[in-house]
Tab-separated table of N, CA and C in Angstrom:
chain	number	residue	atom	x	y	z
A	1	UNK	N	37.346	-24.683	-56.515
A	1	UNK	CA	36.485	-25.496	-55.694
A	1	UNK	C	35.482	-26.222	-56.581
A	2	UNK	N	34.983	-27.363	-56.422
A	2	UNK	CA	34.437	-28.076	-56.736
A	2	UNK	C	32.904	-27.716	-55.991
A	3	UNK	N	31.850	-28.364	-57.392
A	3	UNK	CA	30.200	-27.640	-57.062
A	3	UNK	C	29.968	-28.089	-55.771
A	4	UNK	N	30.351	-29.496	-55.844
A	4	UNK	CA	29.536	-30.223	-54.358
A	4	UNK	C	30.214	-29.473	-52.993
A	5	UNK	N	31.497	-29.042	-53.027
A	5	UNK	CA	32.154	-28.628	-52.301
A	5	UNK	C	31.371	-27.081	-51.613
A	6	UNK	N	31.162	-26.270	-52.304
A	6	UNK	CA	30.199	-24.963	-53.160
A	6	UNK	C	29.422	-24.916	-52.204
A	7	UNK	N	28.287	-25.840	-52.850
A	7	UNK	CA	27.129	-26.013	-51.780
A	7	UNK	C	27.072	-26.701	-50.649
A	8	UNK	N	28.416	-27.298	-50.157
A	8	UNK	CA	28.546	-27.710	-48.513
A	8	UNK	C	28.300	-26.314	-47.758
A	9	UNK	N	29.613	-25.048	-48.336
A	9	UNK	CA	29.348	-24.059	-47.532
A	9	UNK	C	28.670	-23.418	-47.524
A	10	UNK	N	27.532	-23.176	-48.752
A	10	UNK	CA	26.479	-22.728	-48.963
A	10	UNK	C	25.617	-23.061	-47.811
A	11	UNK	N	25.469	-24.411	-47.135
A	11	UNK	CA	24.158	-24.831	-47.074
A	11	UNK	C	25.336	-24.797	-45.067
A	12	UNK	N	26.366	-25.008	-45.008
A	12	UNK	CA	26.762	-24.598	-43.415
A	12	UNK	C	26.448	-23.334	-43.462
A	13	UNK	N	26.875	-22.177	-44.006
A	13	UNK	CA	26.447	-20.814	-43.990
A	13	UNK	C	25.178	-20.542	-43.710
A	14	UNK	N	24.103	-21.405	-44.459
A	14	UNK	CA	22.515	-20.910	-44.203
A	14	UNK	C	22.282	-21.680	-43.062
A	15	UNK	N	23.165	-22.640	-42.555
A	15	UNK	CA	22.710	-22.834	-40.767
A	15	UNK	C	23.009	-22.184	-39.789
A	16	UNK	N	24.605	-21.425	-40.303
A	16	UNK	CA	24.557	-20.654	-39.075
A	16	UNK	C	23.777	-19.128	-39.180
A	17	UNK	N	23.432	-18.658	-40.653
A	17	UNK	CA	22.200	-18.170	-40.505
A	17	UNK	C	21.190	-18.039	-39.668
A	18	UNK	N	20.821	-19.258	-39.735
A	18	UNK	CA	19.596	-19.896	-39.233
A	18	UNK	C	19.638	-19.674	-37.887
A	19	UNK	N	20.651	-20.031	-37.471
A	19	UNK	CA	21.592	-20.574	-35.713
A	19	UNK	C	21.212	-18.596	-35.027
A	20	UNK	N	21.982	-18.268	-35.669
A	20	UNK	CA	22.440	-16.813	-35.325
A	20	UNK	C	20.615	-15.806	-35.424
A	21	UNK	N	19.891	-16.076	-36.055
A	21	UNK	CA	18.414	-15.733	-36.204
A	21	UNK	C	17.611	-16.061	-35.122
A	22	UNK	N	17.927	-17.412	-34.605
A	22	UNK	CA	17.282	-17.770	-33.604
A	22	UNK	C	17.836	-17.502	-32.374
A	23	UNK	N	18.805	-17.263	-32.257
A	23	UNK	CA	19.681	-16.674	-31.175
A	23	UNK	C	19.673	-15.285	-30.710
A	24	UNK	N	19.338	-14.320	-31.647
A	24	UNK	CA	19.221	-13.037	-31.737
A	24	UNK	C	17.693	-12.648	-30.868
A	25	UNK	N	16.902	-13.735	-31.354
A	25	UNK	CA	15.150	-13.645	-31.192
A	25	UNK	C	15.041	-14.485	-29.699
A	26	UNK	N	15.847	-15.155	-29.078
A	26	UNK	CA	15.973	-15.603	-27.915
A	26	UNK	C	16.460	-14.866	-27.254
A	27	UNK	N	17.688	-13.989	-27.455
A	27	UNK	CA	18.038	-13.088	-26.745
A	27	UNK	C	17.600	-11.672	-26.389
A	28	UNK	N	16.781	-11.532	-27.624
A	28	UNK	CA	15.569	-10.511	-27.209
A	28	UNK	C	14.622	-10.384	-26.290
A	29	UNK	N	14.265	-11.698	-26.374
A	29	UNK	CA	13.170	-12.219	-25.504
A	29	UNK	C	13.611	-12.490	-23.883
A	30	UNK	N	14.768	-12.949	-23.856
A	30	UNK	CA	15.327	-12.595	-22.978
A	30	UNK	C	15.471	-11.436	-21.964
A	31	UNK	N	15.860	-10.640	-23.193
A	31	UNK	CA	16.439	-8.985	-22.563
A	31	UNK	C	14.629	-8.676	-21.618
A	32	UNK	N	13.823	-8.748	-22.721
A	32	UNK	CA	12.300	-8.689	-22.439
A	32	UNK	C	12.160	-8.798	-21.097
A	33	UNK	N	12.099	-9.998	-20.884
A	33	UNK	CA	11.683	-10.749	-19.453
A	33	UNK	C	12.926	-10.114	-18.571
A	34	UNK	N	13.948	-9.894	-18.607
A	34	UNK	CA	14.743	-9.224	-17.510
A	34	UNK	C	14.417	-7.954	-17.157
A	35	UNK	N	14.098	-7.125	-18.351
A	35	UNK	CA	13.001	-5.961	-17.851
A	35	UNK	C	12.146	-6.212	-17.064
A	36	UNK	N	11.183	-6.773	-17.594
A	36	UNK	CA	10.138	-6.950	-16.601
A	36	UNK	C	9.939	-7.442	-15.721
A	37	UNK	N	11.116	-8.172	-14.865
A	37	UNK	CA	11.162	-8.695	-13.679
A	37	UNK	C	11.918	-7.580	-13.130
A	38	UNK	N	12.689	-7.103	-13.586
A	38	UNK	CA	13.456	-5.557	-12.535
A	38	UNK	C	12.643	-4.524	-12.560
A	39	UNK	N	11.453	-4.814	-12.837
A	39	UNK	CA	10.449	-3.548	-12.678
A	39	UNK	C	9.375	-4.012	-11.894
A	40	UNK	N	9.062	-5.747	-11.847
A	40	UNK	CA	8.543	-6.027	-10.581
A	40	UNK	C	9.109	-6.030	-9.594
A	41	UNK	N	10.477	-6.656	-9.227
A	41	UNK	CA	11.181	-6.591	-8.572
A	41	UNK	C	11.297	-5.096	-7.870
A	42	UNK	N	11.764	-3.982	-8.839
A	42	UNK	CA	11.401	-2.611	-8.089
A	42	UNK	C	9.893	-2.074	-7.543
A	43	UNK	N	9.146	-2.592	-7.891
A	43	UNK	CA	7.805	-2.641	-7.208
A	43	UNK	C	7.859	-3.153	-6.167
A	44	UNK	N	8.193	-4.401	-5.893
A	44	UNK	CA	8.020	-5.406	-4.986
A	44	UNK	C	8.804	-4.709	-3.836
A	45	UNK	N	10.277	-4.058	-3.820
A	45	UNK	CA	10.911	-3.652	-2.915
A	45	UNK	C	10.146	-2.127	-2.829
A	46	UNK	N	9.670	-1.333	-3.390
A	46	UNK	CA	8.684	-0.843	-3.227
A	46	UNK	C	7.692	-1.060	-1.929
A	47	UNK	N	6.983	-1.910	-2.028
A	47	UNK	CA	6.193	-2.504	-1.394
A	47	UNK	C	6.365	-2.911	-0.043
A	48	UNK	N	7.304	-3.707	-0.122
A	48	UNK	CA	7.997	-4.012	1.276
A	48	UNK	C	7.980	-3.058	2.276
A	49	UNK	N	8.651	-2.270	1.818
A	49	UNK	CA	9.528	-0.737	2.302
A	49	UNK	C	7.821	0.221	2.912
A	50	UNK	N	6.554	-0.127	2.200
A	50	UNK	CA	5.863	0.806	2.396
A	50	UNK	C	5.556	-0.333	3.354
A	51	UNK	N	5.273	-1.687	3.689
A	51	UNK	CA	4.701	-2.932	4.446
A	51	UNK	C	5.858	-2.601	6.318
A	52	UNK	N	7.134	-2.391	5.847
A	52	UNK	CA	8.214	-2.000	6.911
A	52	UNK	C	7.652	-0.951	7.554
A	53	UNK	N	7.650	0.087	6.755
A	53	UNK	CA	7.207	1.251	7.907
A	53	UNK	C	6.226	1.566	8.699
A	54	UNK	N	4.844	0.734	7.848
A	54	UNK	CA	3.666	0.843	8.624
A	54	UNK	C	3.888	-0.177	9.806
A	55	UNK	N	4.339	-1.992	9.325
A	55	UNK	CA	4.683	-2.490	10.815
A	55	UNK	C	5.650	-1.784	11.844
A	56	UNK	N	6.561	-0.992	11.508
A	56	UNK	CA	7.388	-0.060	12.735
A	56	UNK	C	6.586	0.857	13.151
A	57	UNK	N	5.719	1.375	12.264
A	57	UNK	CA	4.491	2.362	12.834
A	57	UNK	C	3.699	1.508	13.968
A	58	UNK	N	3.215	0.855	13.754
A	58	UNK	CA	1.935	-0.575	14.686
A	58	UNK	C	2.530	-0.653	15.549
A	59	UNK	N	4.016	-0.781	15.519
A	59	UNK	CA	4.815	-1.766	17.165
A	59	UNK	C	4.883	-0.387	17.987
A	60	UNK	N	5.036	1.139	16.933
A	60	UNK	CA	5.627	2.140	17.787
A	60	UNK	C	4.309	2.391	18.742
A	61	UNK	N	3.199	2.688	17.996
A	61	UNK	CA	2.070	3.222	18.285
A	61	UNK	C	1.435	1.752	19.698
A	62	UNK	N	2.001	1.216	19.308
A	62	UNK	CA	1.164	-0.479	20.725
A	62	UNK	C	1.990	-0.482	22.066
A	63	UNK	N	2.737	0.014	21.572
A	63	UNK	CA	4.280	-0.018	22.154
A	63	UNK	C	3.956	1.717	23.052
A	64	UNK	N	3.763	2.536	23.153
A	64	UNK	CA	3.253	3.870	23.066
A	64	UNK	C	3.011	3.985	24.729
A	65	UNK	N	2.083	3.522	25.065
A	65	UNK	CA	1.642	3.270	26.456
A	65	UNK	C	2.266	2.734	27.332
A	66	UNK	N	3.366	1.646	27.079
A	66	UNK	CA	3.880	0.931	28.207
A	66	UNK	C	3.530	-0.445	27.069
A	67	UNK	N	4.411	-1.152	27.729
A	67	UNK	CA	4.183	-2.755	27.584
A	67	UNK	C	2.287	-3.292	28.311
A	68	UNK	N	2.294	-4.090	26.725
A	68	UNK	CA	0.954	-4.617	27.181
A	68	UNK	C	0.827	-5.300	28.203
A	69	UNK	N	1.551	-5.814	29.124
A	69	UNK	CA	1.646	-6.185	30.251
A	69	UNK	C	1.277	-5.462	31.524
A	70	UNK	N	1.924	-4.085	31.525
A	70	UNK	CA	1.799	-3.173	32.240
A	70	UNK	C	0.442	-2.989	32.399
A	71	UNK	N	-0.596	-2.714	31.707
A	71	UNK	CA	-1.786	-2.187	31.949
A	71	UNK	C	-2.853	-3.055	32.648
A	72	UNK	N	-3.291	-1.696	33.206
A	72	UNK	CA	-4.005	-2.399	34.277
A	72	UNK	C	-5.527	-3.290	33.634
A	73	UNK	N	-6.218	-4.121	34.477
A	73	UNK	CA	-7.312	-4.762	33.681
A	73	UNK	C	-8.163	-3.712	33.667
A	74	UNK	N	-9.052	-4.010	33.040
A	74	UNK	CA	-10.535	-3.008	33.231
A	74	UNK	C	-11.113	-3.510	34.582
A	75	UNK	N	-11.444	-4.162	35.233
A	75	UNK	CA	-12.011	-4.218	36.342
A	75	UNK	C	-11.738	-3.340	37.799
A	76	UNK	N	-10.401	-3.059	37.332
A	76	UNK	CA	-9.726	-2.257	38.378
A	76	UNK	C	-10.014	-1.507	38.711
């Protein structure tokens, strides 16, 4: 092989170096942020779930007496 030839692949090699470095550090960062959205995300459904039961609690407990309709006024 010829020098100039040499340092063509020399210098493609140190790009995909380069390529593959920055790719590695993006995909880290990546992985990163997918953590930490499936751990808000499990919070969040968390949350819900505790927001669900107390509104099924409210409707059970309003709901308890009869339809708000049913009751009589206070004047009665």
């Amino acid at each position: 092989m010829m020098s100039n030839e040499v340092e063509q692949l020399v210098a493609r090699i140190d790009e995909l170096e380069t390529r593959l470095a920055f790719q590695e550090d993006t995909l880290s960062q990546l992985n990163d942020t997918i953590a930490k959205q499936d751990a808000q995300l499990r919070a969040l459904v968390g949350n819900m779930k505790e927001v669900s039961e107390k509104y099924r609690d409210l409707v059970f407990e309003m709901n308890k007496g009869g339809k708000p309709g049913d009751e009589r006024p206070p004047h009665y």
